[in-house]
Short mmCIF file of C-alpha atoms in Angstrom, two decimals:
data_model
loop_
_atom_site.label_atom_id
_atom_site.label_comp_id
_atom_site.label_asym_id
_atom_site.label_seq_id
_atom_site.Cartn_x
_atom_site.Cartn_y
_atom_site.Cartn_z
CA GLU A 67 157.80 139.11 38.84
CA GLN A 68 161.39 139.11 40.08
CA LEU A 69 161.78 135.48 39.06
CA THR A 70 160.66 136.29 35.50
CA ARG A 71 163.47 138.85 35.37
CA LEU A 72 166.04 136.47 36.89
CA ASP A 73 165.19 133.56 34.59
CA PRO A 74 163.40 135.14 31.60
CA ARG A 75 163.94 132.27 29.14
CA LYS A 76 162.19 129.65 31.26
CA GLY A 77 158.46 129.00 31.39
CA TYR A 78 158.11 128.12 35.07
CA PRO A 79 158.50 131.71 36.40
CA TYR A 80 155.52 132.70 34.24
CA LEU A 81 153.59 129.67 35.45
CA LEU A 82 154.10 130.82 39.05
CA LEU A 83 153.29 134.41 38.18
CA GLY A 84 150.11 133.30 36.40
CA ASP A 85 149.11 131.30 39.50
CA ALA A 86 149.61 134.31 41.75
CA LEU A 87 147.73 136.65 39.45
CA SER A 88 144.79 134.28 39.00
CA GLU A 89 144.52 133.82 42.78
CA LEU A 90 144.45 137.61 43.09
CA GLY A 91 141.62 137.70 40.55
CA ASP A 92 143.61 139.48 37.84
CA TYR A 93 142.65 137.04 35.09
CA GLU A 94 143.77 139.24 32.22
CA ALA A 95 147.30 139.56 33.63
CA ALA A 96 147.31 135.85 34.52
CA GLN A 97 146.42 134.95 30.94
CA SER A 98 149.25 137.17 29.73
CA ALA A 99 151.69 135.38 32.05
CA PHE A 100 150.46 131.98 30.87
CA ARG A 101 150.92 133.06 27.24
CA GLN A 102 154.54 133.93 28.09
CA MET A 103 154.85 130.50 29.72
CA GLU A 104 153.61 128.84 26.51
CA ARG A 105 155.99 130.91 24.34
CA ARG A 106 158.86 129.50 26.36
CA GLY A 107 157.83 125.95 25.53
CA SER A 108 156.09 124.86 28.73
CA ALA A 109 153.82 122.03 27.68
CA ASP A 110 153.88 119.71 30.68
CA VAL A 111 151.07 118.63 33.02
CA ALA A 112 151.48 121.72 35.21
CA ALA A 113 151.27 124.08 32.24
CA ARG A 114 148.25 122.32 30.71
CA THR A 115 146.36 122.34 34.01
CA ARG A 116 147.02 126.06 34.52
CA LEU A 117 145.69 126.85 31.07
CA ALA A 118 142.69 124.60 31.68
CA ARG A 119 141.89 126.28 34.98
CA MET A 120 142.08 129.69 33.37
CA ALA A 121 139.75 128.53 30.59
CA ALA A 122 137.28 127.27 33.20
CA LEU A 123 137.51 130.50 35.20
CA THR A 124 136.69 132.51 32.09
CA GLY A 125 133.77 130.25 31.13
CA ASP A 126 135.35 128.29 28.27
CA ASN A 127 134.44 124.81 29.51
CA ALA A 128 135.11 123.13 26.16
CA ARG A 129 138.69 124.43 26.12
CA ALA A 130 139.14 123.57 29.80
CA ASP A 131 137.96 120.02 29.13
CA ARG A 132 140.31 119.64 26.15
CA LEU A 133 143.29 120.95 28.13
CA TYR A 134 142.56 118.71 31.12
CA VAL A 135 142.43 115.72 28.74
CA GLU A 136 145.84 116.80 27.38
CA ALA A 137 147.15 117.07 30.95
CA LEU A 138 145.71 113.64 31.77
CA ASN A 139 147.41 112.10 28.74
CA LEU A 140 150.72 113.68 29.72
CA ALA A 141 150.29 112.47 33.32
CA VAL A 142 149.61 108.90 32.17
CA GLU A 143 152.76 109.00 30.00
CA MET A 144 155.02 110.13 32.87
CA VAL A 145 157.69 107.62 33.90
CA PRO A 146 156.82 106.51 36.45
CA PRO A 147 153.26 107.86 36.36
CA SER A 148 151.97 109.54 39.48
CA ARG A 149 148.63 107.95 40.35
CA GLU A 150 147.66 111.03 42.35
CA THR A 151 148.41 113.36 39.43
CA VAL A 152 146.37 111.17 37.08
CA ALA A 153 143.53 111.06 39.63
CA TRP A 154 143.72 114.85 40.05
CA CYS A 155 143.38 115.37 36.29
CA ARG A 156 140.38 113.03 36.23
CA TRP A 157 138.87 114.88 39.19
CA GLN A 158 139.36 118.18 37.34
CA LEU A 159 137.55 116.73 34.34
CA GLY A 160 134.74 115.86 36.74
CA GLU A 161 134.73 119.40 38.11
CA THR A 162 134.53 120.82 34.59
CA ALA A 163 131.64 118.50 33.68
CA PHE A 164 129.86 119.31 36.94
CA GLY A 165 130.25 123.03 36.30
CA ALA A 166 128.62 122.52 32.90
CA GLY A 167 125.71 120.70 34.53
CA ASP A 168 126.63 117.29 33.07
CA TYR A 169 126.29 115.28 36.28
CA ASP A 170 126.50 111.87 34.58
CA ARG A 171 129.82 112.73 32.92
CA ALA A 172 131.06 114.29 36.16
CA GLU A 173 130.17 111.10 38.02
CA LYS A 174 132.11 109.03 35.46
CA HIS A 175 135.24 111.18 35.83
CA TYR A 176 135.06 111.10 39.64
CA ARG A 177 134.70 107.32 39.57
CA ASP A 178 137.65 107.05 37.15
CA SER A 179 139.66 109.16 39.57
CA LEU A 180 138.82 106.78 42.40
CA VAL A 181 139.81 103.75 40.31
CA THR A 182 143.19 105.40 39.75
CA PHE A 183 143.68 106.55 43.35
CA PRO A 184 141.24 104.89 45.79
CA ASP A 185 140.00 107.08 48.63
CA TYR A 186 141.13 110.27 46.90
CA TYR A 187 139.27 112.73 49.10
CA ARG A 188 138.63 115.27 46.33
CA ALA A 189 137.08 112.65 44.06
CA LEU A 190 135.00 111.27 46.93
CA ALA A 191 133.60 114.73 47.66
CA GLY A 192 133.09 115.43 43.94
CA LEU A 193 131.25 112.16 43.48
CA GLY A 194 129.16 112.96 46.54
CA ARG A 195 128.27 116.32 45.05
CA ALA A 196 127.35 114.69 41.72
CA LEU A 197 125.13 112.15 43.48
CA ALA A 198 123.50 114.93 45.49
CA ALA A 199 122.78 116.79 42.25
CA LYS A 200 121.20 113.59 40.96
CA GLU A 201 119.10 113.40 44.18
CA ASP A 202 120.89 110.35 45.63
CA LEU A 203 121.05 111.78 49.15
CA LYS A 204 122.07 108.54 50.87
CA GLY A 205 124.94 107.91 48.43
CA ALA A 206 126.07 111.54 48.64
CA ILE A 207 126.19 111.43 52.45
CA GLU A 208 128.20 108.20 52.47
CA LEU A 209 130.78 109.65 50.08
CA TYR A 210 131.12 112.94 51.95
CA GLU A 211 131.50 111.03 55.21
CA ARG A 212 134.38 109.05 53.70
CA SER A 213 135.93 112.23 52.29
CA VAL A 214 135.88 114.22 55.55
CA LYS A 215 137.32 111.26 57.48
CA ILE A 216 140.34 111.46 55.19
CA LEU A 217 140.62 115.27 55.14
CA PRO A 218 138.01 117.43 56.89
CA ASP A 219 138.30 120.47 54.66
CA PRO A 220 135.66 123.09 55.53
CA ALA A 221 133.90 123.00 52.15
CA SER A 222 133.26 119.27 52.38
CA VAL A 223 132.38 119.44 56.08
CA ALA A 224 129.84 122.19 55.37
CA ALA A 225 128.43 120.27 52.40
CA LEU A 226 128.03 117.20 54.58
CA GLY A 227 126.22 119.37 57.12
CA ASP A 228 123.88 120.60 54.39
CA LEU A 229 123.18 117.04 53.28
CA TYR A 230 122.46 115.98 56.86
CA GLN A 231 120.12 118.96 57.22
CA THR A 232 118.32 117.99 54.00
CA ALA A 233 117.99 114.43 55.30
CA GLY A 234 116.46 115.72 58.55
CA ARG A 235 119.51 114.81 60.63
CA THR A 236 119.65 118.15 62.43
CA LYS A 237 122.05 117.11 65.22
CA ASP A 238 124.52 115.65 62.73
CA ALA A 239 124.26 118.82 60.62
CA GLU A 240 124.90 121.04 63.65
CA ALA A 241 128.01 118.99 64.51
CA GLN A 242 129.41 119.55 61.01
CA TYR A 243 128.69 123.28 61.16
CA ALA A 244 130.35 123.45 64.60
CA LEU A 245 133.41 121.74 63.13
CA CYS A 246 133.56 124.42 60.42
CA GLU A 247 133.39 127.14 63.07
CA GLN A 248 136.10 125.45 65.15
CA THR A 249 138.34 125.18 62.08
CA ALA A 250 137.86 128.90 61.43
CA ARG A 251 138.74 129.76 65.04
CA ILE A 252 141.88 127.63 64.94
CA GLY A 253 142.90 129.27 61.67
CA ALA A 254 142.27 132.75 63.04
CA ALA A 255 144.29 131.97 66.17
CA GLY A 256 147.18 130.85 63.98
CA GLY A 257 146.87 133.92 61.77
CA GLN A 258 146.01 132.02 58.60
CA LEU A 259 143.12 130.63 56.63
CA TYR A 260 142.38 126.92 56.82
CA ASN A 261 145.50 124.93 56.07
#
């Protein structure tokens, strides 16, 4: 809020304010901040992805999809383009499709993300989730295993544990759940959530 007063003509302070408000769950105020951001001419990848996320959070998947496509197009046009940014936009399109229950389209976006940025842990986990939804347990496990080797974030570790449990691999599942618990203890000892 102070930054919006210090630099009121720029869009980025409102982008940051919108981020903070959406993380606090105040979607109405976040949308207001993002509208201020748009009025100040912010139309880059960061702005488009914020608006897309807000649309997804409020249940407007069609708008979210359209805005993520706009962000993807802007990311591709960057000079030089950031492969990770392009892959992230494709992953977000996969997340939007998955949230709408379109697992085939989600799978396509996750695979496109991996073509752009091989071994992108988010796309690997997303593709694993899409395959699990399509009842390809073996493929889902392989992808989650690759993802957690790159970055063992608790959500993916827990999902891998659930997949192991479903596959009857109880010891492997317990090891993943123990890793989640250990991560939580380390975070608590450091006074922060998983980082």
